[in-house]
XYZ file of C-alpha atoms in Angstrom:
363
model
C 182.079 88.294 88.678
C 180.019 85.815 86.655
C 179.762 82.260 88.012
C 179.369 79.261 85.781
C 177.950 75.829 86.650
C 178.740 72.701 84.751
C 175.761 71.100 82.982
C 174.368 67.961 84.600
C 175.130 64.609 82.997
C 172.136 63.416 80.915
C 171.836 60.333 83.144
C 171.902 62.209 86.466
C 168.119 61.873 86.828
C 168.591 58.092 86.578
C 171.159 57.995 89.397
C 174.441 58.605 87.568
C 177.141 60.125 89.800
C 180.913 60.634 89.975
C 181.482 57.194 91.488
C 179.689 55.496 88.585
C 181.713 57.638 86.168
C 184.935 56.412 87.762
C 183.770 52.788 87.502
C 182.860 53.300 83.853
C 186.120 55.020 82.828
C 187.781 51.869 81.323
C 184.693 51.221 79.140
C 184.531 54.873 78.146
C 188.108 54.552 76.877
C 186.908 51.688 74.629
C 184.219 53.898 73.113
C 181.310 52.134 74.821
C 178.207 53.969 76.040
C 177.097 54.137 79.664
C 173.473 53.306 80.326
C 171.042 52.035 82.907
C 168.838 49.011 82.311
C 165.192 50.031 82.552
C 163.669 46.706 81.465
C 164.795 43.125 80.751
C 162.817 40.952 78.391
C 163.755 37.486 77.043
C 167.488 37.950 76.659
C 167.261 41.580 75.615
C 166.970 44.809 77.541
C 166.048 48.458 77.156
C 168.890 50.747 78.214
C 168.600 54.487 78.778
C 171.766 56.279 77.628
C 172.833 59.864 76.959
C 171.713 59.231 73.351
C 168.265 57.968 74.342
C 166.733 54.543 74.993
C 168.360 51.648 73.132
C 167.456 47.991 72.689
C 170.416 45.701 73.373
C 171.148 41.988 73.499
C 172.537 40.522 76.737
C 174.094 37.390 75.207
C 177.655 38.433 76.142
C 176.768 38.799 79.835
C 174.274 35.983 80.391
C 176.174 33.150 82.116
C 174.600 30.023 83.571
C 174.736 31.655 87.005
C 171.342 33.401 87.466
C 172.933 35.728 90.020
C 175.089 37.291 87.310
C 172.558 38.012 84.586
C 171.734 41.584 83.600
C 168.775 42.897 85.582
C 166.696 46.050 85.914
C 168.693 48.773 87.661
C 172.103 47.633 86.399
C 174.550 50.187 84.983
C 175.974 48.731 81.783
C 178.486 49.320 79.010
C 176.653 49.055 75.691
C 177.885 49.183 72.113
C 177.209 52.559 70.423
C 176.065 50.851 67.216
C 175.286 47.466 65.733
C 172.381 45.318 64.654
C 171.916 43.849 67.100
C 173.909 45.952 69.530
C 175.183 44.202 72.676
C 175.651 44.911 76.352
C 179.349 44.207 76.919
C 179.432 44.303 80.715
C 177.691 45.662 83.798
C 179.287 47.676 86.582
C 179.727 46.168 90.071
C 176.423 46.379 91.915
C 176.156 48.516 95.020
C 173.104 46.632 96.234
C 171.068 43.709 94.922
C 167.616 42.509 95.927
C 167.720 38.700 95.775
C 165.188 35.988 96.597
C 165.401 32.228 96.246
C 163.669 30.670 93.255
C 161.255 27.776 93.311
C 163.939 25.706 91.609
C 165.015 22.529 93.396
C 168.579 23.701 92.788
C 167.951 26.529 95.272
C 169.188 29.266 93.002
C 169.026 32.943 93.804
C 167.063 35.324 91.576
C 168.014 38.995 91.349
C 164.924 41.188 91.219
C 166.602 44.601 91.060
C 170.080 46.117 91.344
C 171.582 49.335 92.711
C 168.548 50.106 94.854
C 168.608 52.689 97.656
C 165.091 52.181 99.049
C 162.923 49.064 99.205
C 159.262 49.982 99.615
C 157.227 47.091 100.984
C 153.626 47.760 99.933
C 151.010 46.252 102.262
C 147.302 46.577 101.482
C 144.910 47.714 104.212
C 142.032 46.214 102.204
C 142.752 42.836 103.809
C 143.912 41.637 107.213
C 147.576 42.401 107.933
C 149.966 39.458 107.565
C 152.786 40.571 109.851
C 154.830 37.451 109.138
C 154.890 38.278 105.432
C 155.932 41.851 106.214
C 158.849 40.479 108.263
C 159.862 38.221 105.370
C 159.941 41.112 102.870
C 161.864 43.248 105.346
C 164.506 40.551 105.848
C 165.173 40.484 102.105
C 165.147 44.282 101.932
C 167.674 44.685 104.750
C 169.889 41.967 103.278
C 169.953 43.735 99.911
C 171.682 46.766 101.383
C 168.725 49.035 100.620
C 166.810 50.996 103.255
C 163.332 49.526 103.825
C 160.153 51.593 103.995
C 156.757 50.026 104.722
C 153.841 51.671 102.934
C 150.332 50.751 104.057
C 148.339 51.293 100.872
C 144.607 51.974 100.461
C 144.530 53.940 103.731
C 141.244 55.530 102.601
C 139.575 52.174 103.336
C 140.274 52.750 107.053
C 138.420 56.029 107.680
C 138.705 55.916 111.476
C 141.978 57.678 112.468
C 142.284 55.703 115.713
C 141.984 52.358 113.920
C 144.500 53.463 111.293
C 146.861 54.551 114.061
C 146.649 51.130 115.710
C 147.434 49.393 112.402
C 150.471 51.612 111.843
C 151.621 50.918 115.397
C 151.291 47.137 114.879
C 153.510 47.297 111.798
C 156.008 49.615 113.510
C 156.478 46.980 116.225
C 157.076 44.430 113.465
C 159.527 46.703 111.651
C 161.919 48.241 114.210
C 163.876 51.153 112.787
C 161.807 51.242 109.564
C 159.553 54.164 108.521
C 155.903 53.069 108.274
C 153.645 55.324 106.187
C 149.892 55.101 105.629
C 149.179 56.199 102.052
C 146.148 56.491 99.807
C 146.831 56.811 96.103
C 143.206 57.794 95.444
C 142.986 60.608 98.021
C 146.662 61.577 97.999
C 147.026 61.026 101.761
C 150.682 60.528 102.730
C 151.992 60.779 99.158
C 153.916 64.000 99.793
C 155.842 62.395 102.651
C 156.614 59.300 100.586
C 157.758 61.389 97.603
C 160.132 63.322 99.860
C 161.615 60.102 101.249
C 162.168 58.567 97.809
C 163.398 61.628 95.910
C 167.072 60.999 96.593
C 167.710 57.610 95.011
C 166.441 54.433 93.362
C 163.395 52.738 94.856
C 162.061 49.235 94.252
C 158.371 48.548 94.909
C 157.720 45.151 96.504
C 154.617 43.352 97.661
C 151.992 40.757 96.884
C 149.665 40.962 93.905
C 146.811 43.256 94.868
C 148.912 45.317 97.288
C 148.328 48.407 95.162
C 151.877 48.755 93.833
C 150.904 49.790 90.285
C 148.337 52.300 91.565
C 150.956 53.688 93.936
C 153.505 53.840 91.123
C 151.071 55.815 88.940
C 150.428 58.249 91.788
C 154.161 58.804 92.311
C 154.761 59.189 88.568
C 151.866 61.620 88.188
C 150.368 59.708 85.255
C 148.849 56.319 84.431
C 151.977 54.525 83.243
C 151.335 51.164 84.921
C 148.232 49.120 84.085
C 145.934 48.578 87.072
C 143.449 45.779 87.703
C 141.020 45.344 90.575
C 141.856 42.884 93.326
C 139.542 39.940 93.951
C 136.895 40.768 96.537
C 137.172 37.373 98.205
C 140.791 37.646 99.323
C 142.144 40.968 98.079
C 144.670 39.287 95.791
C 145.558 40.743 92.433
C 146.215 39.312 88.997
C 149.869 40.143 88.324
C 149.160 43.500 86.630
C 152.903 44.114 86.287
C 154.689 41.284 84.470
C 158.181 42.780 84.140
C 160.421 45.015 86.224
C 160.370 48.560 84.857
C 162.612 51.461 85.880
C 161.029 54.911 85.566
C 162.224 58.427 86.473
C 160.092 60.175 89.098
C 159.075 63.786 88.403
C 160.166 64.894 91.872
C 163.568 63.232 91.612
C 164.749 59.669 91.992
C 163.771 56.594 90.021
C 161.270 53.830 90.643
C 161.397 50.110 89.835
C 157.971 48.482 89.880
C 157.985 44.693 90.215
C 155.434 41.942 89.571
C 153.493 40.797 92.622
C 155.469 38.214 94.556
C 153.372 35.295 95.766
C 156.445 33.392 96.953
C 159.157 35.270 98.802
C 161.923 32.821 99.638
C 164.927 33.950 101.646
C 168.364 33.813 100.051
C 171.289 33.855 102.482
C 169.542 36.556 104.521
C 170.820 35.922 108.056
C 171.888 39.541 108.523
C 168.537 40.774 107.232
C 166.629 38.469 109.594
C 168.751 39.771 112.468
C 167.859 43.371 111.616
C 164.134 42.624 111.379
C 164.233 41.000 114.816
C 166.720 43.426 116.353
C 165.099 43.231 119.797
C 165.552 39.441 119.909
C 169.160 39.695 118.753
C 169.785 42.268 121.505
C 168.176 40.034 124.147
C 170.285 37.082 122.964
C 173.449 38.974 123.927
C 172.409 38.593 127.576
C 171.785 34.833 127.480
C 173.979 32.737 129.808
C 175.252 30.601 126.951
C 176.719 32.087 123.782
C 175.175 29.366 121.580
C 171.783 29.551 123.286
C 169.004 28.241 121.038
C 166.304 29.995 123.105
C 164.362 26.751 123.600
C 164.834 25.479 127.158
C 168.286 26.652 128.230
C 168.749 28.080 131.745
C 169.557 31.766 131.875
C 167.993 32.479 128.470
C 167.179 36.186 128.269
C 164.911 35.639 125.249
C 162.712 33.121 127.088
C 162.668 35.399 130.138
C 161.316 38.218 127.969
C 158.743 35.811 126.547
C 157.614 34.801 130.066
C 157.389 38.435 131.202
C 155.275 39.372 128.201
C 157.737 41.952 126.838
C 158.434 39.730 123.807
C 155.356 38.502 121.887
C 155.350 34.772 121.175
C 154.417 35.468 117.550
C 157.652 37.431 117.055
C 159.810 34.628 118.460
C 158.011 31.993 116.368
C 158.495 34.074 113.210
C 162.177 34.652 114.061
C 162.779 30.920 114.491
C 160.922 30.103 111.278
C 162.892 32.540 109.115
C 166.215 31.493 110.649
C 165.451 27.808 109.966
C 164.414 28.566 106.388
C 167.526 30.619 105.768
C 169.720 27.886 107.245
C 168.207 25.317 104.878
C 168.831 27.534 101.846
C 172.438 28.191 102.837
C 173.032 24.534 103.662
C 171.919 23.451 100.203
C 174.716 25.494 98.691
C 177.347 24.831 101.364
C 178.234 21.207 102.102
C 180.451 22.156 105.048
C 177.703 24.129 106.721
C 175.239 21.332 106.003
C 177.493 18.904 107.884
C 177.836 21.352 110.781
C 174.064 21.793 111.024
C 173.542 18.022 110.985
C 176.147 17.639 113.742
C 174.498 20.389 115.776
C 171.088 18.745 115.390
C 172.502 15.452 116.692
C 174.137 17.207 119.653
C 170.961 19.038 120.607
C 168.928 15.859 120.145
C 171.242 13.973 122.501
C 171.070 16.811 125.037
C 167.282 16.822 124.810
C 167.060 13.069 125.376
C 169.445 13.313 128.321
C 167.395 16.131 129.844
C 164.226 14.090 129.399
C 165.795 11.046 131.046
C 167.019 13.172 133.974
C 163.556 14.672 134.339
C 161.990 11.205 134.434
C 164.556 10.091 137.008
C 163.532 12.878 139.371
C 159.914 11.763 139.368
C-alpha cells in the first residue's frame, strides 16, 4: 500500500503551524495573504509570504500606542496586490519581548514578537557584568520566551578550568537557564546551541560588542550580518546591526538579530524578576511576615540566608534594585498603584522612625 504525505506549507520553515492557520482563517476568507514580518523600516516592512518576500506599508496598523505597532516576528494579513500594498492586521502575539523606552512618558517598546527562545549573548572578552545578565533575563522571562545565556568568544579563555568557573558564576546568576560557552571562530559549542534553537524562533539579545552578529553568521552558515571589531578599551561595539532582522536557520528554526542594547529598562517585569531570583522568592515564603520587605524584620528568612552566607549580598542588592525599578515603571502608568506605593512608603517610614526611637530609649 502506498502512503502519501501532505506537502509542507511554504511558511513552515518560518514557524507557521496549524494554530496560526486557525487564527488566520478569517483573513484567508477575505483573500488576504499570510506572512511573517522579517524587517520593519520607517513605517514599512518586509513580509515573507507563500508568494515570496513583499514590501508592505503598515499605516493601517500603526496606532499611537507603541505597544501595538507591527514588529519583527509578527504574523500578518497582507494585501495580495496594490501599490503600495498594506498590512491589514497582525495576529495575536504568543509572546512579546518588551523593554521600556527612554521616553519620559515611560512607554514600552516591542523588540520582537512570537519568540520561543531569548538568547542573551555575553562576551567573555570583558569582565562579566552579572547584574546586566540578570536584567536581560528578567525581560526574557517576562516575554514568555525561554532564556538561554550564551557566553561568546570562549576561545579568548583558553584555560578550561577558568572557563568552567565563569560558566558556573553565570549559572548561579541564572537559575534554571542553560548557560553555553560558544566560540563562533572555532565552532566550540555551536552544535549544542544549534540543537537547542532548531525548534522555534530565537531572538538574539545583548550589548554592542557582545558578538551577536558574529554568532548569527555562524548559526546561519554565511556572512549575512555585518561585523565590526569591538573597541579594545572597553570591549563595546558600534551598533553593527541597526534593525531587527528575521532569518531562517539552515538547521531549522528562525533567528531575529537585534541592535546592541545599551539601555535595558524593565517594563512591567515583576514575574520575570521573580524567576531570575527564584531562590530569594522561595526563601521569602518562609518569612514570618507575609509582606516582609527583607530589610530589618524579625523572622526574615532572606536575611537569615544572607547572614549564613548561603545568599550572596550582591544577589539581594540586585533583586531589590530591579524590583524598585519595575515598581517605578508600573507606578508611572498606574495611578492607583502609585498611591499605594506612596502609602506603603509612609507606613514603612513611620515604622522605621518608631523602631529608631525605641532603640534610642533602650540605651
